Short mmCIF file of C-alpha atoms and ligand atoms in Angstrom, two decimals:
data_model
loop_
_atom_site.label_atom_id
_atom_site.label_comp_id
_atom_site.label_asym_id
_atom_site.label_seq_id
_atom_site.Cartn_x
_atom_site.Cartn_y
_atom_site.Cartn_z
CA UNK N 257 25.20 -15.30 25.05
CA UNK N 258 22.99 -13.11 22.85
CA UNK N 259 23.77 -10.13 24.16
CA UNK N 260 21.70 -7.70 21.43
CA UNK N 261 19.08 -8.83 19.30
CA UNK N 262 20.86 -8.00 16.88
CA UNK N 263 23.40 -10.35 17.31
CA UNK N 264 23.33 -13.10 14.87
CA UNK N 265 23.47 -16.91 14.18
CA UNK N 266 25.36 -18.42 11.74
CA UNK N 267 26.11 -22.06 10.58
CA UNK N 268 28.40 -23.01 8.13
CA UNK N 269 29.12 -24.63 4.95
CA UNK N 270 26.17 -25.87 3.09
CA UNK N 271 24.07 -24.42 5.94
CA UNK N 272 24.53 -20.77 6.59
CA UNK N 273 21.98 -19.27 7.78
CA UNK N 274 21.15 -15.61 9.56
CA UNK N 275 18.85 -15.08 11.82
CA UNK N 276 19.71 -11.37 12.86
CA UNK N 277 22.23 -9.18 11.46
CA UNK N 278 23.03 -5.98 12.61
CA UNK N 279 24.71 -3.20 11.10
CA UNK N 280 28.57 -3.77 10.64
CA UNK N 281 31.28 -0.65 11.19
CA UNK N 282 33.82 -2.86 9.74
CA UNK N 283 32.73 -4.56 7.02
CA UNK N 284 29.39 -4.07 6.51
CA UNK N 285 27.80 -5.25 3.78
CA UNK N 286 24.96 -7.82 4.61
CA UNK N 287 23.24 -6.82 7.64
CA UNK N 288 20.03 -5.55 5.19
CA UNK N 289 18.87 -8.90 5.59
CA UNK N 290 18.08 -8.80 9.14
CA UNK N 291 14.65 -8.74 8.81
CA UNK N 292 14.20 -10.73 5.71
CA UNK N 293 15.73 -13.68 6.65
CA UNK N 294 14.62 -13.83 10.32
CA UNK N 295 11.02 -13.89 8.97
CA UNK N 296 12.12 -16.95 6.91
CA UNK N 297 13.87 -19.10 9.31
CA UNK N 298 11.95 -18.55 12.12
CA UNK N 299 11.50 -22.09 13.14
CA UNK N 300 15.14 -23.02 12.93
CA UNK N 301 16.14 -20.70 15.02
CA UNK N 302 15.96 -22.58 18.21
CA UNK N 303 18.03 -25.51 16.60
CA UNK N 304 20.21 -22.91 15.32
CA UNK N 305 20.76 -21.91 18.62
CA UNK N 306 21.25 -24.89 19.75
CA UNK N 307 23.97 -25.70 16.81
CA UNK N 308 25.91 -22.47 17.66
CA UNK N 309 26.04 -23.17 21.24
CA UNK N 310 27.73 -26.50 20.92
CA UNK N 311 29.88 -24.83 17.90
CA UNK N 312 31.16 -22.19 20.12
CA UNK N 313 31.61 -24.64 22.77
CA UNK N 314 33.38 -27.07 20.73
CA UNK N 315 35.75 -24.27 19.35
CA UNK N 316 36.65 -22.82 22.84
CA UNK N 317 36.86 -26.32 24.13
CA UNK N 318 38.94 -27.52 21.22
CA UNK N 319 42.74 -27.89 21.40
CA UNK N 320 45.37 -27.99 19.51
CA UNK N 321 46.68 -31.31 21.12
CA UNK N 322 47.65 -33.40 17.48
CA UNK N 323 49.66 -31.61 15.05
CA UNK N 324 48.12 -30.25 12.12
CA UNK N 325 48.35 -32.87 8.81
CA UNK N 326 47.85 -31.17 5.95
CA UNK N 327 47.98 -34.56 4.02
CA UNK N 328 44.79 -35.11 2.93
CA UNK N 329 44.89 -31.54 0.92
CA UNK N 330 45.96 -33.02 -2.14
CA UNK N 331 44.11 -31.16 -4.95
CA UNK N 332 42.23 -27.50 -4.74
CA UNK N 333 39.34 -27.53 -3.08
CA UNK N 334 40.22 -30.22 -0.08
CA UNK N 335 40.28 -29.23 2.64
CA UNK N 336 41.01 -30.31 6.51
CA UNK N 337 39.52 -28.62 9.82
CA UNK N 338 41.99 -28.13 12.39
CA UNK N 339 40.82 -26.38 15.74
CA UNK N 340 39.68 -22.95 15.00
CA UNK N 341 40.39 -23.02 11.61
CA UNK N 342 39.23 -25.13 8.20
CA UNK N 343 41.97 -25.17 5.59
CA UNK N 344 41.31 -25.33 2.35
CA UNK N 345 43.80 -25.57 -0.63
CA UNK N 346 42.82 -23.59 -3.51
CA UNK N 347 46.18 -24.21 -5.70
CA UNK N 348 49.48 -25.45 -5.76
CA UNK N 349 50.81 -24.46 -2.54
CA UNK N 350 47.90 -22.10 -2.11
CA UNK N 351 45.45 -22.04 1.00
CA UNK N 352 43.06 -20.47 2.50
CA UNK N 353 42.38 -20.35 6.05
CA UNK N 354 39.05 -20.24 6.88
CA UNK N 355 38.17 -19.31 10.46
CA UNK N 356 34.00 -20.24 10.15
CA UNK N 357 33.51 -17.89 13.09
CA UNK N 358 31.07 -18.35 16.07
CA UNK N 359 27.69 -17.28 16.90
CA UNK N 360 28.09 -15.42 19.88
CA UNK N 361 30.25 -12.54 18.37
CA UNK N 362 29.63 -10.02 15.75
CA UNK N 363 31.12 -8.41 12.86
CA UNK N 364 34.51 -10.41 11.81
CA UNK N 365 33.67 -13.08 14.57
CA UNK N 366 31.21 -14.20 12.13
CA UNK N 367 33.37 -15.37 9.84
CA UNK N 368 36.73 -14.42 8.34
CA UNK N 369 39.87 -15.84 5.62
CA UNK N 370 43.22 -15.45 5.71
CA UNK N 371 45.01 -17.12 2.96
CA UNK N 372 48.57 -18.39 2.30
CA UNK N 373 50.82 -18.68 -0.79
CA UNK N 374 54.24 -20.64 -1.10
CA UNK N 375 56.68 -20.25 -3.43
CA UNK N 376 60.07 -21.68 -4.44
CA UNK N 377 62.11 -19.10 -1.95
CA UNK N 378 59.58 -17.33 0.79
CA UNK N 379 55.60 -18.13 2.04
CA UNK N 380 53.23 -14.89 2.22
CA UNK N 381 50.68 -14.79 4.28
CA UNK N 382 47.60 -12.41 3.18
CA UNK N 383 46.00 -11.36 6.53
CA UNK N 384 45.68 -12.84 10.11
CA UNK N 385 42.09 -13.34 10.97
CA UNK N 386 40.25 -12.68 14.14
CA UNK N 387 41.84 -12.81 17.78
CA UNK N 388 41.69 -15.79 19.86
CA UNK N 389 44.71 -15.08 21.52
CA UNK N 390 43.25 -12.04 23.51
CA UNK N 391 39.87 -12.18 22.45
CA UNK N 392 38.63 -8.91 21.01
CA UNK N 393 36.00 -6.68 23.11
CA UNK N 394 34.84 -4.91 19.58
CA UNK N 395 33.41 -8.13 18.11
CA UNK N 396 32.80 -9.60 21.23
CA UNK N 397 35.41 -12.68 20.68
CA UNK N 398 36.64 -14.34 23.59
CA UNK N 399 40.44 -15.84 23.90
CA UNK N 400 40.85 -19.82 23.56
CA UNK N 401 43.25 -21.88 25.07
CA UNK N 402 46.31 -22.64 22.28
CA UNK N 403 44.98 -19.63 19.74
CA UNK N 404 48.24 -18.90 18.73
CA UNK N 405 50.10 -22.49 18.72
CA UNK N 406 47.01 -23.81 16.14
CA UNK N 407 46.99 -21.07 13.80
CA UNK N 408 51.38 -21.52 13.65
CA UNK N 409 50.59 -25.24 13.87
CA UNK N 410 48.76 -24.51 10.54
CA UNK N 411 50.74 -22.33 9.19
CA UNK N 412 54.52 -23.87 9.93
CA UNK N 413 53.13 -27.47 8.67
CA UNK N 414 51.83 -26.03 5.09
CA UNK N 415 55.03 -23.27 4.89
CA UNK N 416 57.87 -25.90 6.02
CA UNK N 417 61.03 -25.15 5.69
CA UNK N 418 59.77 -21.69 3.52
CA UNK N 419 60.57 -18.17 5.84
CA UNK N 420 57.56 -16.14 6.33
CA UNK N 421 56.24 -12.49 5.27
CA UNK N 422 52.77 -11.86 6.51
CA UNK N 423 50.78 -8.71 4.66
CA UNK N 424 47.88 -7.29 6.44
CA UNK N 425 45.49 -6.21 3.61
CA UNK N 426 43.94 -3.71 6.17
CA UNK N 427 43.65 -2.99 9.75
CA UNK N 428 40.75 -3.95 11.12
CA UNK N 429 40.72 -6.44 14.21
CA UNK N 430 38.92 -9.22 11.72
CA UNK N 431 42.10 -9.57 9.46
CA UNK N 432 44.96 -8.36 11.86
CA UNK N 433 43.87 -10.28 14.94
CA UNK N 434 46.62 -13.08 15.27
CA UNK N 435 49.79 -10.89 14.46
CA UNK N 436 50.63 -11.88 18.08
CA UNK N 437 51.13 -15.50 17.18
CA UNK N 438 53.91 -14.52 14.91
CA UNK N 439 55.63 -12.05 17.17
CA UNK N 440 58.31 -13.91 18.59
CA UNK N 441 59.71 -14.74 15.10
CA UNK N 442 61.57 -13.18 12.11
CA UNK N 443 58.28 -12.48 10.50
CA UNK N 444 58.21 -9.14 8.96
CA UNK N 445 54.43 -7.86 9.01
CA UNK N 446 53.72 -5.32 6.19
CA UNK N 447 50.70 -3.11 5.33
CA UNK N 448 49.94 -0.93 2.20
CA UNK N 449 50.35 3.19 3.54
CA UNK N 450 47.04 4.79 4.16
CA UNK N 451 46.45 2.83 6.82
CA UNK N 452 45.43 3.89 10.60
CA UNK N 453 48.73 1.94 12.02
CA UNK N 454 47.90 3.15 15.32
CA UNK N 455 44.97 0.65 15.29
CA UNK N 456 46.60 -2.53 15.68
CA UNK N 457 47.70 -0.92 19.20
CA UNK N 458 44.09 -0.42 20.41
CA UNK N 459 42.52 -3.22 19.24
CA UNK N 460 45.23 -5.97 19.97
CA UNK N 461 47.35 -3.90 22.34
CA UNK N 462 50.53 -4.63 19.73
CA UNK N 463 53.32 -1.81 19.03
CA UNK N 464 52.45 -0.44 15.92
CA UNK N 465 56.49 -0.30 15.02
CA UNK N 466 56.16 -3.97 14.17
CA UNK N 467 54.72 -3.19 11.02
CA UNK N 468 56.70 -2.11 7.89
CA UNK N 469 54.59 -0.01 5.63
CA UNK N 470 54.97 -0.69 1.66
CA UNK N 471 53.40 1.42 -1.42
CA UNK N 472 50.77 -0.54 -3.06
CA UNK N 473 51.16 -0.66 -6.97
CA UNK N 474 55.26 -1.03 -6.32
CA UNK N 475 55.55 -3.14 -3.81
CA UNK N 476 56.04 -6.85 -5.13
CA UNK N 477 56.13 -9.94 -3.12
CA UNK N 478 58.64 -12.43 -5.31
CA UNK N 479 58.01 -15.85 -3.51
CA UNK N 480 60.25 -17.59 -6.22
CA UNK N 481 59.20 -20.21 -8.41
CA UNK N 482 57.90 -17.63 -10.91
CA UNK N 483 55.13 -16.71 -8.13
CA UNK N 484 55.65 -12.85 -7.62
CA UNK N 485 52.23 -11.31 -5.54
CA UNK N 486 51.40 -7.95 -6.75
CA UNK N 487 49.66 -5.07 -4.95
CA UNK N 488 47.29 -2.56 -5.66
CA UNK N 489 45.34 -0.01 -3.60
CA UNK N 490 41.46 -0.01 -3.41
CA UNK N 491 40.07 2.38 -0.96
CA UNK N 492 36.56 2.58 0.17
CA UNK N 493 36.35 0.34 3.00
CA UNK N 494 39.23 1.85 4.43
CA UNK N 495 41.77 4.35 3.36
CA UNK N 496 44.75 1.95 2.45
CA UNK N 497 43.43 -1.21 2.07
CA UNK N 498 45.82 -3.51 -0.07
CA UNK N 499 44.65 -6.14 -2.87
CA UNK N 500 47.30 -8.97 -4.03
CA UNK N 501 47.67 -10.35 -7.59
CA UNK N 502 48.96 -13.23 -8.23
CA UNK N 503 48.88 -13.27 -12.29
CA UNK N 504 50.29 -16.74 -12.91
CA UNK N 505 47.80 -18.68 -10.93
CA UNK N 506 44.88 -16.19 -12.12
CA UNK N 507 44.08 -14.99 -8.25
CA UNK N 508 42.71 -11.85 -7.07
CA UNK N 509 42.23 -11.42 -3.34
CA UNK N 510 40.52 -8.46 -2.87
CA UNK N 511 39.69 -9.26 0.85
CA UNK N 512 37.29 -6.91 2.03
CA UNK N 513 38.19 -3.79 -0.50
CA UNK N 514 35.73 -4.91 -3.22
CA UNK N 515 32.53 -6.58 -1.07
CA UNK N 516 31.84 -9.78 -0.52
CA UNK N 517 28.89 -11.31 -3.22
CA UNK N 518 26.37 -9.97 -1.20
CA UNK N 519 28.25 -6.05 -2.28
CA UNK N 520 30.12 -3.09 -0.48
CA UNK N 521 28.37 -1.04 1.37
CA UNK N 522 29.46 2.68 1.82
CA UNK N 523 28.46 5.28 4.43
CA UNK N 524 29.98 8.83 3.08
CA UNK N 525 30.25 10.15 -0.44
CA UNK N 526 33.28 10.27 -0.34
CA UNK N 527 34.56 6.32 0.43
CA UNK N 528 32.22 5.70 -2.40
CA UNK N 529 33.72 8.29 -5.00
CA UNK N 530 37.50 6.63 -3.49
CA UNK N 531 35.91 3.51 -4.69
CA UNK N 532 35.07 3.84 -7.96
CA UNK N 533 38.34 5.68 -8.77
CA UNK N 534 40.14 2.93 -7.46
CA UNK N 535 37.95 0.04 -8.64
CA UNK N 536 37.75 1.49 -11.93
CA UNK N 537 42.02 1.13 -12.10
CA UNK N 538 41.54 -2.31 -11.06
CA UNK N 539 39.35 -2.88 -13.96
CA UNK N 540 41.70 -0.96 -16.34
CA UNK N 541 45.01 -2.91 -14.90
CA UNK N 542 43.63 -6.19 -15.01
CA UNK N 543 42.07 -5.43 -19.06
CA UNK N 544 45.87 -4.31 -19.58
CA UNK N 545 47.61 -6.73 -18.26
CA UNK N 546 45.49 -10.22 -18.20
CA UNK N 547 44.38 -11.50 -21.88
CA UNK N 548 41.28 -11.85 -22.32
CA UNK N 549 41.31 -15.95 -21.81
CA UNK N 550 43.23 -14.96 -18.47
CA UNK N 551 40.24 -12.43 -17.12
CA UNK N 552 37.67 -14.60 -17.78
CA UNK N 553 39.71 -17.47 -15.54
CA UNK N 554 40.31 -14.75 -12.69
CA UNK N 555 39.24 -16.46 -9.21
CA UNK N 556 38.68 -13.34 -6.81
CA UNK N 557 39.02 -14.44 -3.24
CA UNK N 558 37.24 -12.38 -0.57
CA UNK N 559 37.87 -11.67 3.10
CA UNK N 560 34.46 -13.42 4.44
CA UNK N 561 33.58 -15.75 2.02
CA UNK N 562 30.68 -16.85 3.57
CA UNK N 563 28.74 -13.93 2.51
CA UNK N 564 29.18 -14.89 -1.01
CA UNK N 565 26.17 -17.12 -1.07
CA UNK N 566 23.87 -14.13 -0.84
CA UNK N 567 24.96 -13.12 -3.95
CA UNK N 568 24.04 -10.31 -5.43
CA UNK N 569 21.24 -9.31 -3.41
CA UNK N 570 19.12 -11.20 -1.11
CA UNK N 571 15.41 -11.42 -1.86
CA UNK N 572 12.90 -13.70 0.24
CA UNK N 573 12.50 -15.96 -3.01
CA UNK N 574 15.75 -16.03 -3.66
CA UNK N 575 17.84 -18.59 -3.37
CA UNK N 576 21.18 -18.78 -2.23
CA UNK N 577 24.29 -19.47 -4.37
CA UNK N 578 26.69 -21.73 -4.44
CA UNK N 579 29.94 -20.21 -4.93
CA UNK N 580 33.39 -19.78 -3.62
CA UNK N 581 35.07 -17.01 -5.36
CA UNK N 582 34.00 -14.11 -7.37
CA UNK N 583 35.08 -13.59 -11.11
CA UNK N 584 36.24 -10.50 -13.66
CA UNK N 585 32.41 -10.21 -14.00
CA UNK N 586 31.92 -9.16 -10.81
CA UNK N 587 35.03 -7.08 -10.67
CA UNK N 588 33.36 -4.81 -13.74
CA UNK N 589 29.79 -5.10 -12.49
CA UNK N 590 31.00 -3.27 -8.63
CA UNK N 591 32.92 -1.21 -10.75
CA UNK N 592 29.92 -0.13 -12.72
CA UNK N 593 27.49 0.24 -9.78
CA UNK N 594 29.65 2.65 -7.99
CA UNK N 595 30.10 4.58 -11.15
CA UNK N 596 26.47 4.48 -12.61
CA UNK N 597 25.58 5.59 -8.76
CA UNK N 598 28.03 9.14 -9.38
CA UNK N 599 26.46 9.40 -12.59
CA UNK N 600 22.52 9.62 -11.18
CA UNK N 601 22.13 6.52 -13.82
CA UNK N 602 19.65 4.69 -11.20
CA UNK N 603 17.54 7.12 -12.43
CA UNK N 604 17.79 6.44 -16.03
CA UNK N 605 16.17 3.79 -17.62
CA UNK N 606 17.64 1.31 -19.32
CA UNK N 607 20.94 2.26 -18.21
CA UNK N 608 21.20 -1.46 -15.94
CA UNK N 609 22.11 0.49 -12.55
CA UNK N 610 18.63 -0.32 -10.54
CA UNK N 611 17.92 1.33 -7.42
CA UNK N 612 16.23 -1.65 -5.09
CA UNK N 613 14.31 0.32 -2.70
CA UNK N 614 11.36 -0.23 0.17
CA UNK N 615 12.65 -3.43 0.55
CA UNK N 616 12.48 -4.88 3.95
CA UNK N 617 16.33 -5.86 3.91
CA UNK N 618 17.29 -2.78 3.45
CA UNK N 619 15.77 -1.42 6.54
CA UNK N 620 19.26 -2.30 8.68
CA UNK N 621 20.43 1.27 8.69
CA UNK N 622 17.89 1.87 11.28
CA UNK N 623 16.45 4.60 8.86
CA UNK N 624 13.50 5.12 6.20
CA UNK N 625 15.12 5.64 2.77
CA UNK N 626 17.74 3.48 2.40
CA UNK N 627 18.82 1.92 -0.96
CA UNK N 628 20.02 -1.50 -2.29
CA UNK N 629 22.32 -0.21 -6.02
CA UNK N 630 21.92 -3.49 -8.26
CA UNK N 631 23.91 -3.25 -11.62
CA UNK N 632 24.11 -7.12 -12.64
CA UNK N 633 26.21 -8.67 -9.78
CA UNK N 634 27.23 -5.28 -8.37
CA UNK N 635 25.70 -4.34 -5.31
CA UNK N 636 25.96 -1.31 -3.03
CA UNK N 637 24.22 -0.13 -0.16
CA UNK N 638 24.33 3.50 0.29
CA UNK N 639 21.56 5.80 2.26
CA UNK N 640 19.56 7.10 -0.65
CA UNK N 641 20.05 10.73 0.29
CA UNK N 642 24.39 10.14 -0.32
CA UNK N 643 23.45 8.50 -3.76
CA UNK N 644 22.01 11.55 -4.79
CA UNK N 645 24.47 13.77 -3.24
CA UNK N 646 27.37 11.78 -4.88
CA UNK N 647 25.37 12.40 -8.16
CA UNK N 648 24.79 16.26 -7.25
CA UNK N 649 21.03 15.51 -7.31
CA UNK N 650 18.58 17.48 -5.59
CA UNK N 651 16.40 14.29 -3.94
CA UNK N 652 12.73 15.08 -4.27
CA UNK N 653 10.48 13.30 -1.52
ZN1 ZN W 133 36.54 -7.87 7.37
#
């Protein structure tokens, strides 16, 4: 079952709990605390083990066999499991669609959201999770029996009569993995431009021509009701990656574009110079275009929530936080961090960028001189030597 020791266990809500983390192509942003965390819950493990086997057994075993009721989600923040999947609502007609992930894959299979908002006229759907339909080789996710009838079980009971648009806020197999459940329909699947297309062919072995590509920034999803989902483009984790506003209701879902609490991570200069250019016109459209009253309210709703609780940076005494969502705060802090980091400013003192080094958790890049970026709730990871190369430093030993 635990293929690599660097696979990981993971229970959720009000217990999660790593016990190794490896380093994460995809989405990458926690696996520092590998080390840290295994030397802390050492003699859980076993019974953690023990939990994720019957987890994963449970959710390969489950089935869809009762229809979904979403009747007990009455006001934000109830929520009903439901096979795979635990839905919560965070607003009036506004879900999110937590798959809690297993302990036997990696990357996305650890965890992932998708989330869904209803208007007056038309439902959008922001993403679509991992892939239980054919399983997916990369995060080693195998296929269970009804994937794809529980996830439209879910989605046709809390939609009704409402016609569907599904936007994929990037294409990687964590948040595009159940397009195949929505095939057979009139569903039109969009994605901002700058993405791979090609991908959703090799990962999930779909035509790539079911996808319509939109421009973020002028592309506008009007659900009626008064409940119009903007877009905007923040690259860095991947070269088109799509954020939706929804003003009204005071939502951001940045999905994987602006970290999770725990940071971003970047592995080339130049995703993190991408970043802060792009983060930094988040930060200047929502100070133009919010009030001040309406920043401060901002929820920001993340593509793997679960990694929130290690907010901002995990340290052995540390302890973890309860939270659901992100705020403007962090939006300005991430902004900051990526900035202060092209600026050299870790270096500076006083300047409230902190470089976090020697740090066992830091140690998952499987190389010596690695380096935690800490500017209030802003986190980055970054191999020292980019920092100083995106700062045109010359780094002294
Ligand atoms: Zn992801």
């Amino acid at each position: 079952m635990f293929n690599n020791k660097r696979d990981h266990i993971k229970t959720h809500a009000g217990g999660a709990a790593i016990v190794e983390l490896s380093r994460i192509p995809l989405f990458s942003n926690l696996y520092h605390y590998k080390k840290t965390i295994k030397n802390i819950m050492p003699r859980i493990t076993t019974a953690l083990i023990m939990c994720g086997v019957l987890f994963a057994t449970f959710s390969c075993t489950q089935q869809s066999e009762t229809p979904f009721d979403s009747s007990s989600l009455v006001k934000p923040g109830d929520h009903v499991k439901y096979g795979s999947y635990v839905v919560y609502k965070i607003g009036e007609g506004i879900y999110k669609i937590n798959d809690p992930g297993t302990t036997t894959g990696r990357y996305g299979a650890w965890g992932v959201d998708m989330y869904l908002i209803c208007g007056e006229d038309k439902a959008l759907m922001i993403d679509l999770g991992n892939n239980y339909i054919d399983g997916c080789e990369q995060d080693l996710i195998e296929p269970r029996e009804n994937a794809a009838e529980e996830l439209r079980d879910v989605v046709y009971e809390l939609i009704g009569k409402l016609p569907l648009e599904i936007a994929i806020s990037h294409l990687h197999p964590d948040h595009d993995g159940m397009a195949g459940a929505f095939l057979d329909s009139e569903v039109t699947f969009w994605v901002g431009e700058g993405e791979n297309i090609a991908a959703i062919q090799s990962q999930h072995n779909i035509d790539p021509s079911i996808l319509t590509v939109f421009t973020q920034g002028e592309k506008t999803f009007d659900l009626g009701g008064e409940r119009i989902v903007e877009t905007l483009l923040v690259r860095g984790h991947s070269n088109g990656h799509t954020i939706f506003i929804l003003k009204k209701d005071l939502l951001l879902f940045t999905i994987d574009a602006y970290g999770n609490g725990v940071g971003q991570t970047f592995r080339s200069v130049e995703s993190l110079k991408i970043f802060a250019e792009d983060a930094q016109k988040l930060v200047d459209y929502i100070s133009a275009n919010f009030s001040p009253y309406e920043r401060y309210g901002l929820r920001v709703y993340v593509g793997h929530t679960w990694l929130n609780v290690y907010s901002p940076y995990y340290s052995p005494n540390k302890e973890k936080v309860d939270i659901g969502y992100l705020d403007w705060r962090y939006v300005q802090n991430l902004c900051s961090c990526a900035k202060g980091i092209l600026e050299g400013k870790w270096l500076v003192e006083g300047s409230g960028l902190l470089h976090v080094g020697n740090m066992s958790q830091v140690d998952w890049w499987g190389t010596a001189g690695q380096a935690i970026m800490v500017y209030d709730l802003g986190t980055i990871v970054i191999p020292l030597e980019l920092a100083f190369e995106a700062a045109g430093l010359e780094m002294s030993d």
